[in-house]
Amino acid sequence: DQQVKQNSPSLSVQEGRISILNCDYTNSMFDYFLWYKKYPAEGPTFLISISSIKDKNEDGRFTVFLNKSAKHLSLHIVPSQPGDSAVYFCAAYSGAGSYQLTFGKGTKLSVIP
Amino acid sequence: GAGVSQSPSNKVTEKGKDVELRCDPISGHTALYWYRQSLGQGLEFLIYFQGNSAPDKSGLPSDRFSAERTGGSVSTLTIQRTQQEDSAVYLCASSLGGSTGELFFGEGSRLTVL
């Protein structure tokens, strides 16, 4: 039973346009969500996070939106750059002090110059 | 180095052999995690160490898998009698405390079981 779902395995976007990566979750106990970015042959790196008390968090070109009622979050990248081409993982956990991140399968983003 | 270090980066072994994967976390990080990523899958939690507390082994897929962390620093993940389904990238991560947030991942150890 997959608790964190990224239904799009891949996404292609033109440089300069907006990239929107989506993530759905089923566990209503999740209250903290993160996005990680992974380049080939490297470990994932933390990108941005959001707690369930917020519906938006912004960091430069990256914005994460959370819709708790729909159990859905999305990552917006604008403008997209070729260096953003990577696999993006959505992750979630429940409770302060909790330690087990549950990851989605990832979405491979390709930004075309 | 300043990051999480894992070795070996690549390991090819024959079915039935034992393998050991090593992780050297960031200095000062008390929490250490092992995840694995099989082909086309997300990251699967395996085990978690926090300070001197008993590790959470709830993600280990079978009793062929074990891990230890010596002196609160270096960790070794051991897979006994490897099977082909054990083929995956094994990722180690560390963080400052027990609360999950920003995990710092190593580059992973790619295990191939023939």
mmCIF file of C-alpha atoms in Angstrom:
data_model
loop_
_atom_site.group_PDB
_atom_site.id
_atom_site.type_symbol
_atom_site.label_atom_id
_atom_site.label_comp_id
_atom_site.label_asym_id
_atom_site.label_seq_id
_atom_site.Cartn_x
_atom_site.Cartn_y
_atom_site.Cartn_z
ATOM 1 C CA ASP A 1 0.000 0.000 0.000
ATOM 2 C CA GLN A 2 1.669 3.142 -1.245
ATOM 3 C CA GLN A 3 1.068 5.996 1.172
ATOM 4 C CA VAL A 4 2.832 8.615 -0.939
ATOM 5 C CA LYS A 5 2.097 8.581 -4.640
ATOM 6 C CA GLN A 6 3.707 10.401 -7.510
ATOM 7 C CA ASN A 7 1.622 9.348 -10.462
ATOM 8 C CA SER A 8 3.732 10.946 -13.158
ATOM 9 C CA PRO A 9 6.991 9.080 -13.661
ATOM 10 C CA SER A 10 8.296 11.789 -15.973
ATOM 11 C CA LEU A 11 7.704 15.367 -17.048
ATOM 12 C CA SER A 12 9.235 17.474 -19.821
ATOM 13 C CA VAL A 13 9.156 21.262 -19.707
ATOM 14 C CA GLN A 14 10.619 23.996 -21.856
ATOM 15 C CA GLU A 15 13.284 26.169 -20.263
ATOM 16 C CA GLY A 16 11.740 29.300 -18.748
ATOM 17 C CA ARG A 17 8.311 27.725 -18.292
ATOM 18 C CA ILE A 18 6.748 26.504 -15.079
ATOM 19 C CA SER A 19 7.272 22.923 -13.887
ATOM 20 C CA ILE A 20 4.546 21.444 -11.700
ATOM 21 C CA LEU A 21 5.230 18.177 -9.914
ATOM 22 C CA ASN A 22 2.382 16.519 -8.074
ATOM 23 C CA CYS A 23 2.152 14.254 -5.071
ATOM 24 C CA ASP A 24 -0.786 12.582 -3.332
ATOM 25 C CA TYR A 25 -0.844 10.901 0.048
ATOM 26 C CA THR A 26 -3.272 8.623 1.798
ATOM 27 C CA ASN A 27 -2.160 8.735 5.428
ATOM 28 C CA SER A 28 -4.073 11.519 7.195
ATOM 29 C CA MET A 29 -1.549 11.376 10.043
ATOM 30 C CA PHE A 30 1.146 12.884 7.845
ATOM 31 C CA ASP A 31 1.744 16.444 8.915
ATOM 32 C CA TYR A 32 5.086 17.337 7.424
ATOM 33 C CA PHE A 33 6.033 17.101 3.770
ATOM 34 C CA LEU A 34 9.329 17.444 1.959
ATOM 35 C CA TRP A 35 10.666 17.451 -1.563
ATOM 36 C CA TYR A 36 14.044 15.972 -2.392
ATOM 37 C CA LYS A 37 15.951 16.288 -5.632
ATOM 38 C CA LYS A 38 18.236 13.584 -6.989
ATOM 39 C CA TYR A 39 20.801 13.728 -9.760
ATOM 40 C CA PRO A 40 22.127 10.473 -11.299
ATOM 41 C CA ALA A 41 24.771 8.723 -9.177
ATOM 42 C CA GLU A 42 24.183 11.119 -6.288
ATOM 43 C CA GLY A 43 22.163 10.874 -3.122
ATOM 44 C CA PRO A 44 18.922 12.852 -2.781
ATOM 45 C CA THR A 45 19.254 16.397 -1.486
ATOM 46 C CA PHE A 46 16.663 18.288 0.489
ATOM 47 C CA LEU A 47 14.873 20.968 -1.504
ATOM 48 C CA ILE A 48 11.915 22.412 0.367
ATOM 49 C CA SER A 49 9.408 21.434 3.029
ATOM 50 C CA ILE A 50 5.992 22.404 4.364
ATOM 51 C CA SER A 51 4.130 21.656 7.542
ATOM 52 C CA SER A 52 0.434 20.928 7.629
ATOM 53 C CA ILE A 53 -0.326 24.218 9.332
ATOM 54 C CA LYS A 54 0.602 26.017 6.132
ATOM 55 C CA ASP A 55 -0.711 25.801 2.607
ATOM 56 C CA LYS A 56 2.245 27.388 0.855
ATOM 57 C CA ASN A 57 5.977 27.686 1.299
ATOM 58 C CA GLU A 58 8.249 29.528 -1.065
ATOM 59 C CA ASP A 59 12.010 29.488 -1.515
ATOM 60 C CA GLY A 60 13.298 31.356 -4.528
ATOM 61 C CA ARG A 61 12.109 29.646 -7.683
ATOM 62 C CA PHE A 62 10.564 26.788 -5.706
ATOM 63 C CA THR A 63 7.108 26.860 -4.144
ATOM 64 C CA VAL A 64 5.313 23.995 -2.463
ATOM 65 C CA PHE A 65 1.529 24.035 -2.136
ATOM 66 C CA LEU A 66 -0.394 21.820 0.255
ATOM 67 C CA ASN A 67 -4.099 20.993 -0.020
ATOM 68 C CA LYS A 68 -4.896 19.000 3.112
ATOM 69 C CA SER A 69 -8.504 18.301 2.258
ATOM 70 C CA ALA A 70 -7.445 16.735 -1.027
ATOM 71 C CA LYS A 71 -4.335 15.152 0.499
ATOM 72 C CA HIS A 72 -2.365 16.647 -2.328
ATOM 73 C CA LEU A 73 0.783 18.693 -2.625
ATOM 74 C CA SER A 74 2.615 20.131 -5.551
ATOM 75 C CA LEU A 75 6.012 21.613 -6.260
ATOM 76 C CA HIS A 76 6.202 24.556 -8.642
ATOM 77 C CA ILE A 77 9.473 25.564 -10.236
ATOM 78 C CA VAL A 78 9.455 28.845 -12.091
ATOM 79 C CA PRO A 79 11.233 29.638 -14.255
ATOM 80 C CA SER A 80 12.528 26.152 -15.007
ATOM 81 C CA GLN A 81 16.200 25.820 -15.855
ATOM 82 C CA PRO A 82 18.133 22.957 -17.507
ATOM 83 C CA GLY A 83 19.980 22.403 -14.223
ATOM 84 C CA ASP A 84 16.642 21.513 -12.629
ATOM 85 C CA SER A 85 16.590 18.306 -14.659
ATOM 86 C CA ALA A 86 16.593 15.572 -12.005
ATOM 87 C CA VAL A 87 14.334 13.113 -10.224
ATOM 88 C CA TYR A 88 12.126 14.746 -7.613
ATOM 89 C CA PHE A 89 10.893 12.745 -4.638
ATOM 90 C CA CYS A 90 7.978 13.705 -2.455
ATOM 91 C CA ALA A 91 8.283 12.537 1.173
ATOM 92 C CA ALA A 92 6.119 12.740 4.270
ATOM 93 C CA TYR A 93 6.133 11.908 7.939
ATOM 94 C CA SER A 94 3.808 12.188 10.922
ATOM 95 C CA GLY A 95 4.334 13.701 14.319
ATOM 96 C CA ALA A 96 7.008 15.828 15.845
ATOM 97 C CA GLY A 97 10.025 13.704 16.615
ATOM 98 C CA SER A 98 9.003 11.068 14.139
ATOM 99 C CA TYR A 99 11.866 9.666 12.137
ATOM 100 C CA GLN A 100 10.572 7.573 9.289
ATOM 101 C CA LEU A 101 10.181 9.421 6.024
ATOM 102 C CA THR A 102 7.855 7.765 3.522
ATOM 103 C CA PHE A 103 8.891 8.495 -0.047
ATOM 104 C CA GLY A 104 7.076 8.460 -3.353
ATOM 105 C CA LYS A 105 8.565 6.767 -6.421
ATOM 106 C CA GLY A 106 9.776 10.029 -7.889
ATOM 107 C CA THR A 107 9.150 12.100 -11.006
ATOM 108 C CA LYS A 108 11.894 12.593 -13.538
ATOM 109 C CA LEU A 109 11.905 16.201 -14.709
ATOM 110 C CA SER A 110 13.574 17.114 -17.981
ATOM 111 C CA VAL A 111 13.961 20.807 -18.751
ATOM 112 C CA ILE A 112 14.573 21.314 -22.441
ATOM 113 C CA PRO A 113 16.794 24.247 -23.429
ATOM 114 C CA GLY B 1 34.890 15.097 3.803
ATOM 115 C CA ALA B 2 31.954 17.059 5.065
ATOM 116 C CA GLY B 3 29.228 14.838 3.661
ATOM 117 C CA VAL B 4 27.911 11.336 4.281
ATOM 118 C CA SER B 5 30.361 8.818 2.908
ATOM 119 C CA GLN B 6 29.372 5.342 1.725
ATOM 120 C CA SER B 7 31.444 2.427 0.540
ATOM 121 C CA PRO B 8 31.685 0.573 -1.694
ATOM 122 C CA SER B 9 30.010 2.672 -4.360
ATOM 123 C CA ASN B 10 29.427 -0.446 -6.430
ATOM 124 C CA LYS B 11 29.320 -4.076 -5.407
ATOM 125 C CA VAL B 12 28.669 -7.065 -7.617
ATOM 126 C CA THR B 13 28.256 -10.354 -5.836
ATOM 127 C CA GLU B 14 27.024 -13.851 -6.454
ATOM 128 C CA LYS B 15 23.764 -15.111 -5.057
ATOM 129 C CA GLY B 16 24.276 -16.642 -1.641
ATOM 130 C CA LYS B 17 27.271 -14.542 -0.649
ATOM 131 C CA ASP B 18 27.309 -12.076 2.250
ATOM 132 C CA VAL B 19 27.930 -8.372 1.705
ATOM 133 C CA GLU B 20 28.758 -5.474 3.992
ATOM 134 C CA LEU B 21 27.967 -1.869 3.194
ATOM 135 C CA ARG B 22 29.516 0.941 5.178
ATOM 136 C CA CYS B 23 28.275 4.411 6.055
ATOM 137 C CA ASP B 24 30.233 7.242 7.653
ATOM 138 C CA PRO B 25 27.760 9.967 8.680
ATOM 139 C CA ILE B 26 28.360 13.670 9.025
ATOM 140 C CA SER B 27 30.278 14.417 12.185
ATOM 141 C CA GLY B 28 27.965 15.445 15.009
ATOM 142 C CA HIS B 29 24.848 13.933 13.458
ATOM 143 C CA THR B 30 23.214 11.676 16.012
ATOM 144 C CA ALA B 31 20.611 10.119 13.728
ATOM 145 C CA LEU B 32 21.497 7.639 10.988
ATOM 146 C CA TYR B 33 19.159 6.008 8.498
ATOM 147 C CA TRP B 34 19.417 3.283 5.884
ATOM 148 C CA TYR B 35 17.097 3.328 2.885
ATOM 149 C CA ARG B 36 17.161 1.340 -0.322
ATOM 150 C CA GLN B 37 15.913 2.132 -3.776
ATOM 151 C CA SER B 38 15.060 -0.729 -6.074
ATOM 152 C CA LEU B 39 14.670 -0.128 -9.785
ATOM 153 C CA GLY B 40 11.624 2.017 -10.479
ATOM 154 C CA GLN B 41 10.721 2.306 -6.829
ATOM 155 C CA GLY B 42 10.826 5.005 -4.204
ATOM 156 C CA LEU B 43 13.115 5.007 -1.238
ATOM 157 C CA GLU B 44 12.260 2.218 1.172
ATOM 158 C CA PHE B 45 13.067 2.702 4.855
ATOM 159 C CA LEU B 46 15.212 -0.041 6.359
ATOM 160 C CA ILE B 47 16.565 0.971 9.764
ATOM 161 C CA TYR B 48 17.137 3.996 11.990
ATOM 162 C CA PHE B 49 19.678 4.703 14.734
ATOM 163 C CA GLN B 50 19.388 7.581 17.176
ATOM 164 C CA GLY B 51 22.139 8.089 19.724
ATOM 165 C CA ASN B 52 22.329 5.230 22.193
ATOM 166 C CA SER B 53 18.695 4.223 21.784
ATOM 167 C CA ALA B 54 17.733 0.834 20.437
ATOM 168 C CA PRO B 55 17.542 1.012 16.649
ATOM 169 C CA ASP B 56 14.243 0.830 14.826
ATOM 170 C CA LYS B 57 14.611 -2.209 12.602
ATOM 171 C CA SER B 58 11.001 -2.288 11.442
ATOM 172 C CA GLY B 59 11.898 -1.741 7.783
ATOM 173 C CA LEU B 60 14.356 -4.594 7.406
ATOM 174 C CA PRO B 61 12.810 -6.939 4.822
ATOM 175 C CA SER B 62 14.085 -10.205 6.305
ATOM 176 C CA ASP B 63 16.354 -11.628 8.979
ATOM 177 C CA ARG B 64 19.127 -11.812 6.393
ATOM 178 C CA PHE B 65 19.491 -8.066 6.887
ATOM 179 C CA SER B 66 21.190 -6.576 9.915
ATOM 180 C CA ALA B 67 22.895 -3.325 10.789
ATOM 181 C CA GLU B 68 25.005 -1.946 13.548
ATOM 182 C CA ARG B 69 26.379 1.397 14.470
ATOM 183 C CA THR B 70 29.609 1.483 16.397
ATOM 184 C CA GLY B 71 30.491 4.295 18.759
ATOM 185 C CA GLY B 72 27.538 6.331 17.576
ATOM 186 C CA SER B 73 29.237 6.998 14.275
ATOM 187 C CA VAL B 74 30.042 4.534 11.486
ATOM 188 C CA SER B 75 27.325 2.071 10.508
ATOM 189 C CA THR B 76 27.522 -1.227 8.662
ATOM 190 C CA LEU B 77 24.595 -2.840 6.859
ATOM 191 C CA THR B 78 25.085 -6.575 6.378
ATOM 192 C CA ILE B 79 23.112 -8.728 3.983
ATOM 193 C CA GLN B 80 23.614 -12.455 4.420
ATOM 194 C CA ARG B 81 22.988 -15.060 1.721
ATOM 195 C CA THR B 82 22.172 -12.411 -0.849
ATOM 196 C CA GLN B 83 19.318 -12.936 -3.287
ATOM 197 C CA GLN B 84 18.715 -11.326 -6.661
ATOM 198 C CA GLU B 85 15.857 -9.258 -5.236
ATOM 199 C CA ASP B 86 18.367 -7.596 -2.916
ATOM 200 C CA SER B 87 19.807 -5.774 -5.926
ATOM 201 C CA ALA B 88 19.248 -2.081 -5.289
ATOM 202 C CA VAL B 89 20.956 1.155 -4.348
ATOM 203 C CA TYR B 90 21.423 1.292 -0.596
ATOM 204 C CA LEU B 91 21.370 4.849 0.702
ATOM 205 C CA CYS B 92 22.564 6.043 4.054
ATOM 206 C CA ALA B 93 21.501 9.375 5.526
ATOM 207 C CA SER B 94 22.210 11.265 8.696
ATOM 208 C CA SER B 95 20.592 14.174 10.483
ATOM 209 C CA LEU B 96 21.203 16.348 13.509
ATOM 210 C CA GLY B 97 18.506 14.876 15.687
ATOM 211 C CA GLY B 98 15.770 12.350 15.870
ATOM 212 C CA SER B 99 13.092 14.510 14.330
ATOM 213 C CA THR B 100 12.867 13.959 10.638
ATOM 214 C CA GLY B 101 13.375 16.893 8.448
ATOM 215 C CA GLU B 102 16.403 17.506 6.402
ATOM 216 C CA LEU B 103 18.256 14.271 5.884
ATOM 217 C CA PHE B 104 21.705 14.354 4.349
ATOM 218 C CA PHE B 105 22.168 11.409 2.029
ATOM 219 C CA GLY B 106 25.299 9.716 0.835
ATOM 220 C CA GLU B 107 25.773 8.778 -2.797
ATOM 221 C CA GLY B 108 24.656 5.248 -2.164
ATOM 222 C CA SER B 109 26.061 1.765 -2.653
ATOM 223 C CA ARG B 110 24.789 0.022 -5.763
ATOM 224 C CA LEU B 111 24.455 -3.695 -5.086
ATOM 225 C CA THR B 112 24.043 -6.163 -7.925
ATOM 226 C CA VAL B 113 23.400 -9.797 -7.075
ATOM 227 C CA LEU B 114 23.989 -12.143 -9.978
#
